mmCIF file of C-alpha atoms in Angstrom:
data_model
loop_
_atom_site.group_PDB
_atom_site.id
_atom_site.type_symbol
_atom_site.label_atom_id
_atom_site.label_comp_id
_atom_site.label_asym_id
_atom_site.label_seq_id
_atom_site.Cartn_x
_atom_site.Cartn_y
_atom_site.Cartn_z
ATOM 1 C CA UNK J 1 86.967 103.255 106.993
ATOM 2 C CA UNK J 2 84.960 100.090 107.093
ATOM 3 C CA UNK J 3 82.357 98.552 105.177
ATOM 4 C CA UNK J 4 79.159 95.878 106.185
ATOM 5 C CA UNK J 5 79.621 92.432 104.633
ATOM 6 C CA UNK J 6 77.499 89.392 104.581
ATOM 7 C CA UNK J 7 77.991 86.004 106.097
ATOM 8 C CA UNK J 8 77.104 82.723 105.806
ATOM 9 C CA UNK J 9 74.289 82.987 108.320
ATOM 10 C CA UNK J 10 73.078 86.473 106.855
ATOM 11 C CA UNK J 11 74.113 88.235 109.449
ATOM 12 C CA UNK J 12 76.773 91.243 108.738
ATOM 13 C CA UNK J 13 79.754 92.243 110.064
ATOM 14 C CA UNK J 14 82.063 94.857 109.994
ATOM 15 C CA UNK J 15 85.544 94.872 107.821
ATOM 16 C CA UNK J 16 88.315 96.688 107.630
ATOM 17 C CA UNK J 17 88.658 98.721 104.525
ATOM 18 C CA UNK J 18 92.440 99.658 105.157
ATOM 19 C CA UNK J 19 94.529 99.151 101.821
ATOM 20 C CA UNK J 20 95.097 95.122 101.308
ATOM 21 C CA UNK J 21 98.698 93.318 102.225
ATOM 22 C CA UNK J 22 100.957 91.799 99.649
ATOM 23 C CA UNK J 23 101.313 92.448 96.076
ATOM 24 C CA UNK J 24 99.227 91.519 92.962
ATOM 25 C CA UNK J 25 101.921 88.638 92.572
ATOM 26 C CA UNK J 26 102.834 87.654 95.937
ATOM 27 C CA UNK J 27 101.000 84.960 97.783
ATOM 28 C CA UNK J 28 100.162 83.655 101.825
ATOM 29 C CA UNK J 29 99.956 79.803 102.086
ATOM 30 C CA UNK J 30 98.962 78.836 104.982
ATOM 31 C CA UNK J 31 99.716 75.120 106.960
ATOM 32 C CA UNK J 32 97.787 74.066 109.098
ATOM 33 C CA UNK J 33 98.046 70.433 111.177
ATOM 34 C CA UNK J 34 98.947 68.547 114.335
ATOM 35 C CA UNK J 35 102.144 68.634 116.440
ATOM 36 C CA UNK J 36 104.904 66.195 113.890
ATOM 37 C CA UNK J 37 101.899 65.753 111.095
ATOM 38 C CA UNK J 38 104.608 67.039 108.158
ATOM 39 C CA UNK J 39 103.913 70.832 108.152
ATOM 40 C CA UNK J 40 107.557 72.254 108.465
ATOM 41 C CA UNK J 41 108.248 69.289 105.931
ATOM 42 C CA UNK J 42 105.822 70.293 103.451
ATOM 43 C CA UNK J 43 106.844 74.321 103.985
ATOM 44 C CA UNK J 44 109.979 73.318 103.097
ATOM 45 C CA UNK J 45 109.327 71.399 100.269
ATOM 46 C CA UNK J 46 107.574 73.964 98.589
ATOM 47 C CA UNK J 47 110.810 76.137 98.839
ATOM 48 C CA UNK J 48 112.920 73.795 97.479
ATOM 49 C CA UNK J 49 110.714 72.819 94.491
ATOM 50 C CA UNK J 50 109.850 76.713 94.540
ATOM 51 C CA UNK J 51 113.805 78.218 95.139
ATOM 52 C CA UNK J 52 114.513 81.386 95.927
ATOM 53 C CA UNK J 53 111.493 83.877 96.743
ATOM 54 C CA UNK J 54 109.544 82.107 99.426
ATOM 55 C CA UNK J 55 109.622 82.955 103.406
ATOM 56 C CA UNK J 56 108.943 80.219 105.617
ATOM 57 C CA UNK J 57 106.793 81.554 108.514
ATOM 58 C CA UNK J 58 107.143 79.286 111.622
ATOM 59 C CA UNK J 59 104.779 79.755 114.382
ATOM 60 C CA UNK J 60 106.847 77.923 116.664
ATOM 61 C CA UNK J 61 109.924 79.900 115.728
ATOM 62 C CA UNK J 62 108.470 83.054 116.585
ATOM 63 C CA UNK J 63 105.984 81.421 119.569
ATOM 64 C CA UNK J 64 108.913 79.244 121.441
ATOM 65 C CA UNK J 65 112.626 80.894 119.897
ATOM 66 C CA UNK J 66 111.865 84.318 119.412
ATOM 67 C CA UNK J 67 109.405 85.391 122.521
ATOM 68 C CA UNK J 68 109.788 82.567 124.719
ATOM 69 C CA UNK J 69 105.621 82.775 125.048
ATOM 70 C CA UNK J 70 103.404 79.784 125.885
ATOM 71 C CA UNK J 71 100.570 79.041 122.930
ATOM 72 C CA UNK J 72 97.543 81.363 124.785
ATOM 73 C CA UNK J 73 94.916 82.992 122.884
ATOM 74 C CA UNK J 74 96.451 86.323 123.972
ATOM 75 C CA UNK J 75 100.218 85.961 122.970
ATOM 76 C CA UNK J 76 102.088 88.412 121.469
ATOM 77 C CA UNK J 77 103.344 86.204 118.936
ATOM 78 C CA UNK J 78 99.617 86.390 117.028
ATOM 79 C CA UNK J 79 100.288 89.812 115.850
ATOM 80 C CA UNK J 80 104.101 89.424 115.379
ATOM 81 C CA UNK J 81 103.330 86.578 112.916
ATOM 82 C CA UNK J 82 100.693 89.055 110.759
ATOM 83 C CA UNK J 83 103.319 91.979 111.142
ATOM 84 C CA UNK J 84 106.024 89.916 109.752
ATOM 85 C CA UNK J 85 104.130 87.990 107.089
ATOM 86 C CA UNK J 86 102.394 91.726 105.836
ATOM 87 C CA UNK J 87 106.143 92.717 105.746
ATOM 88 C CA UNK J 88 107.173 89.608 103.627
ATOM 89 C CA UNK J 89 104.559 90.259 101.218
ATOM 90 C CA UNK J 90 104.640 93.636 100.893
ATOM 91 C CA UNK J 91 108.847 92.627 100.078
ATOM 92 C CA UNK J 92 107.759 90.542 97.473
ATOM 93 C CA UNK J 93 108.066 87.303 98.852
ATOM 94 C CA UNK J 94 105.556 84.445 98.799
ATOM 95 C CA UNK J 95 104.838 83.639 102.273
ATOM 96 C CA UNK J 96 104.287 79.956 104.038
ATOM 97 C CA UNK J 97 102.999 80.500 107.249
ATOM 98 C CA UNK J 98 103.211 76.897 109.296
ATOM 99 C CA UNK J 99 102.179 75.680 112.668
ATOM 100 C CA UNK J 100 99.440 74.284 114.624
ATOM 101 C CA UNK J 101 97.416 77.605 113.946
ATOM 102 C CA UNK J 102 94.650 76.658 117.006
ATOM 103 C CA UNK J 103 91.592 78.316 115.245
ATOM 104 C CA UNK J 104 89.905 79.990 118.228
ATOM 105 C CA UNK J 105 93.274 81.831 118.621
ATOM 106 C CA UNK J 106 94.701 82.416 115.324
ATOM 107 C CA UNK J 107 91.632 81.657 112.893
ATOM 108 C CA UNK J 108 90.831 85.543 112.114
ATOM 109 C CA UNK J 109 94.096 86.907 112.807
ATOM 110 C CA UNK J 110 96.599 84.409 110.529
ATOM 111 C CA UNK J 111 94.481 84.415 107.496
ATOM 112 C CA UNK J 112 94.151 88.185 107.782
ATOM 113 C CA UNK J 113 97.053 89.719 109.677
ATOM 114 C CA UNK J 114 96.522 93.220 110.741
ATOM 115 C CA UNK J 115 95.371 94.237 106.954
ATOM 116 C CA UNK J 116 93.005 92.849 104.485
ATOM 117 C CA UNK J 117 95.331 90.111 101.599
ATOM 118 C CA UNK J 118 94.682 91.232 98.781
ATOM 119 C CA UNK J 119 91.474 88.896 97.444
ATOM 120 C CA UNK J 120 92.639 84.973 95.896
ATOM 121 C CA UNK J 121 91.290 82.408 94.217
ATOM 122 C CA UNK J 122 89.406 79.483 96.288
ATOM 123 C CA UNK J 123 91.925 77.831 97.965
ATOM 124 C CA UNK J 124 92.737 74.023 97.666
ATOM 125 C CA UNK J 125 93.091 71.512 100.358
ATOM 126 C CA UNK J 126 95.853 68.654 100.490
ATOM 127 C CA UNK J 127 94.330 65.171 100.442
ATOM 128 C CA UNK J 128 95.116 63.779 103.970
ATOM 129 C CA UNK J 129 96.530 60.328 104.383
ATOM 130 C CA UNK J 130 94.450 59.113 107.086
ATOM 131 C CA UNK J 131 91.290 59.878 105.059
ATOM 132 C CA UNK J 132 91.926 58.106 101.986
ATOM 133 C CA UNK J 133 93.625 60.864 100.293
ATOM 134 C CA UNK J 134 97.882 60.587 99.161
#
C-alpha cells in the first residue's frame, strides 16, 4: 500500500505505507561527517554516557570488515545497514548509525531503511568547530 505525499517543491511522491521500524521508545541517530572528523568518537560517547541499550552501527564495519565491498552507490552494504538497524530497533535498542553516509548513495536509504521509522521530533544538529560552533 502506498500513499501520495507532498514535497518541498509541491510536487508528490510516492511512500511506502508498510508498518514503521522501531518501537515507540527506541530511537535512530544518525552521524554523519568526513573520513577522522570524530564520528566513531562521538557514537561512542553517547554509549558510554548512555550505557547499556545502544547499538553502534558502523558503516565501515559492515562496508570494509564484514563484505569486503568498495563505497559504490550500488553496494550491498546499503541495505545490510537498514536490515540490521530495523532489526536493532525493532530489539529495543537505540541505534547510532555512523560513517561518511555519501548522500547520493545512502541519503534515502539510511534515514529510512527498508521500512518507514516510526515519525520523531525535528532533529538537532551538533555545532561544528570549524564554523564557530563547540
Amino acid at each position: 500500500m502506498t500513499r501520495m505525499t507532498g514535497t518541498r517543491s509541491g510536487a508528490h511522491r510516492r511512500v511506502s505505507a508498510a508498518p514503521a521500524a522501531g518501537r515507540a521508545d527506541t530511537r535512530l541517530v544518525v552521524i554523519r561527517g568526513n573520513s577522522a572528523s570524530g564520528k566513531s568518537s562521538v557514537a561512542q560517547g553517547l554509549r558510554d554516557h548512555h550505557g547499556r541499550g545502544i547499538a553502534i552501527l558502523g558503516q565501515d564495519v559492515i562496508r570494509r570488515n564484514v563484505l569486503r565491498e568498495h563505497d559504490t552507490a550500488r553496494g550491498a552494504n546499503i541495505a545490510l545497514l537498514g536490515r540490521v538497524a530495523r532489526d536493532a530497533l525493532n530489539a529495543g535498542f537505540h541505534v547510532v548509525l555512523e560513517g561518511i553516509l555519501y548522500a547520493d548513495r545512502y541519503g534515502h536509504r539510511s534515514a529510512r531503511p527498508g521500512r518507514p521509522l516510526r515519525p520523531r521530533p525535528p532533529r538537532s544538529r551538533c555545532p561544528s568547530p570549524t564554523r564557530g560552533g563547540l
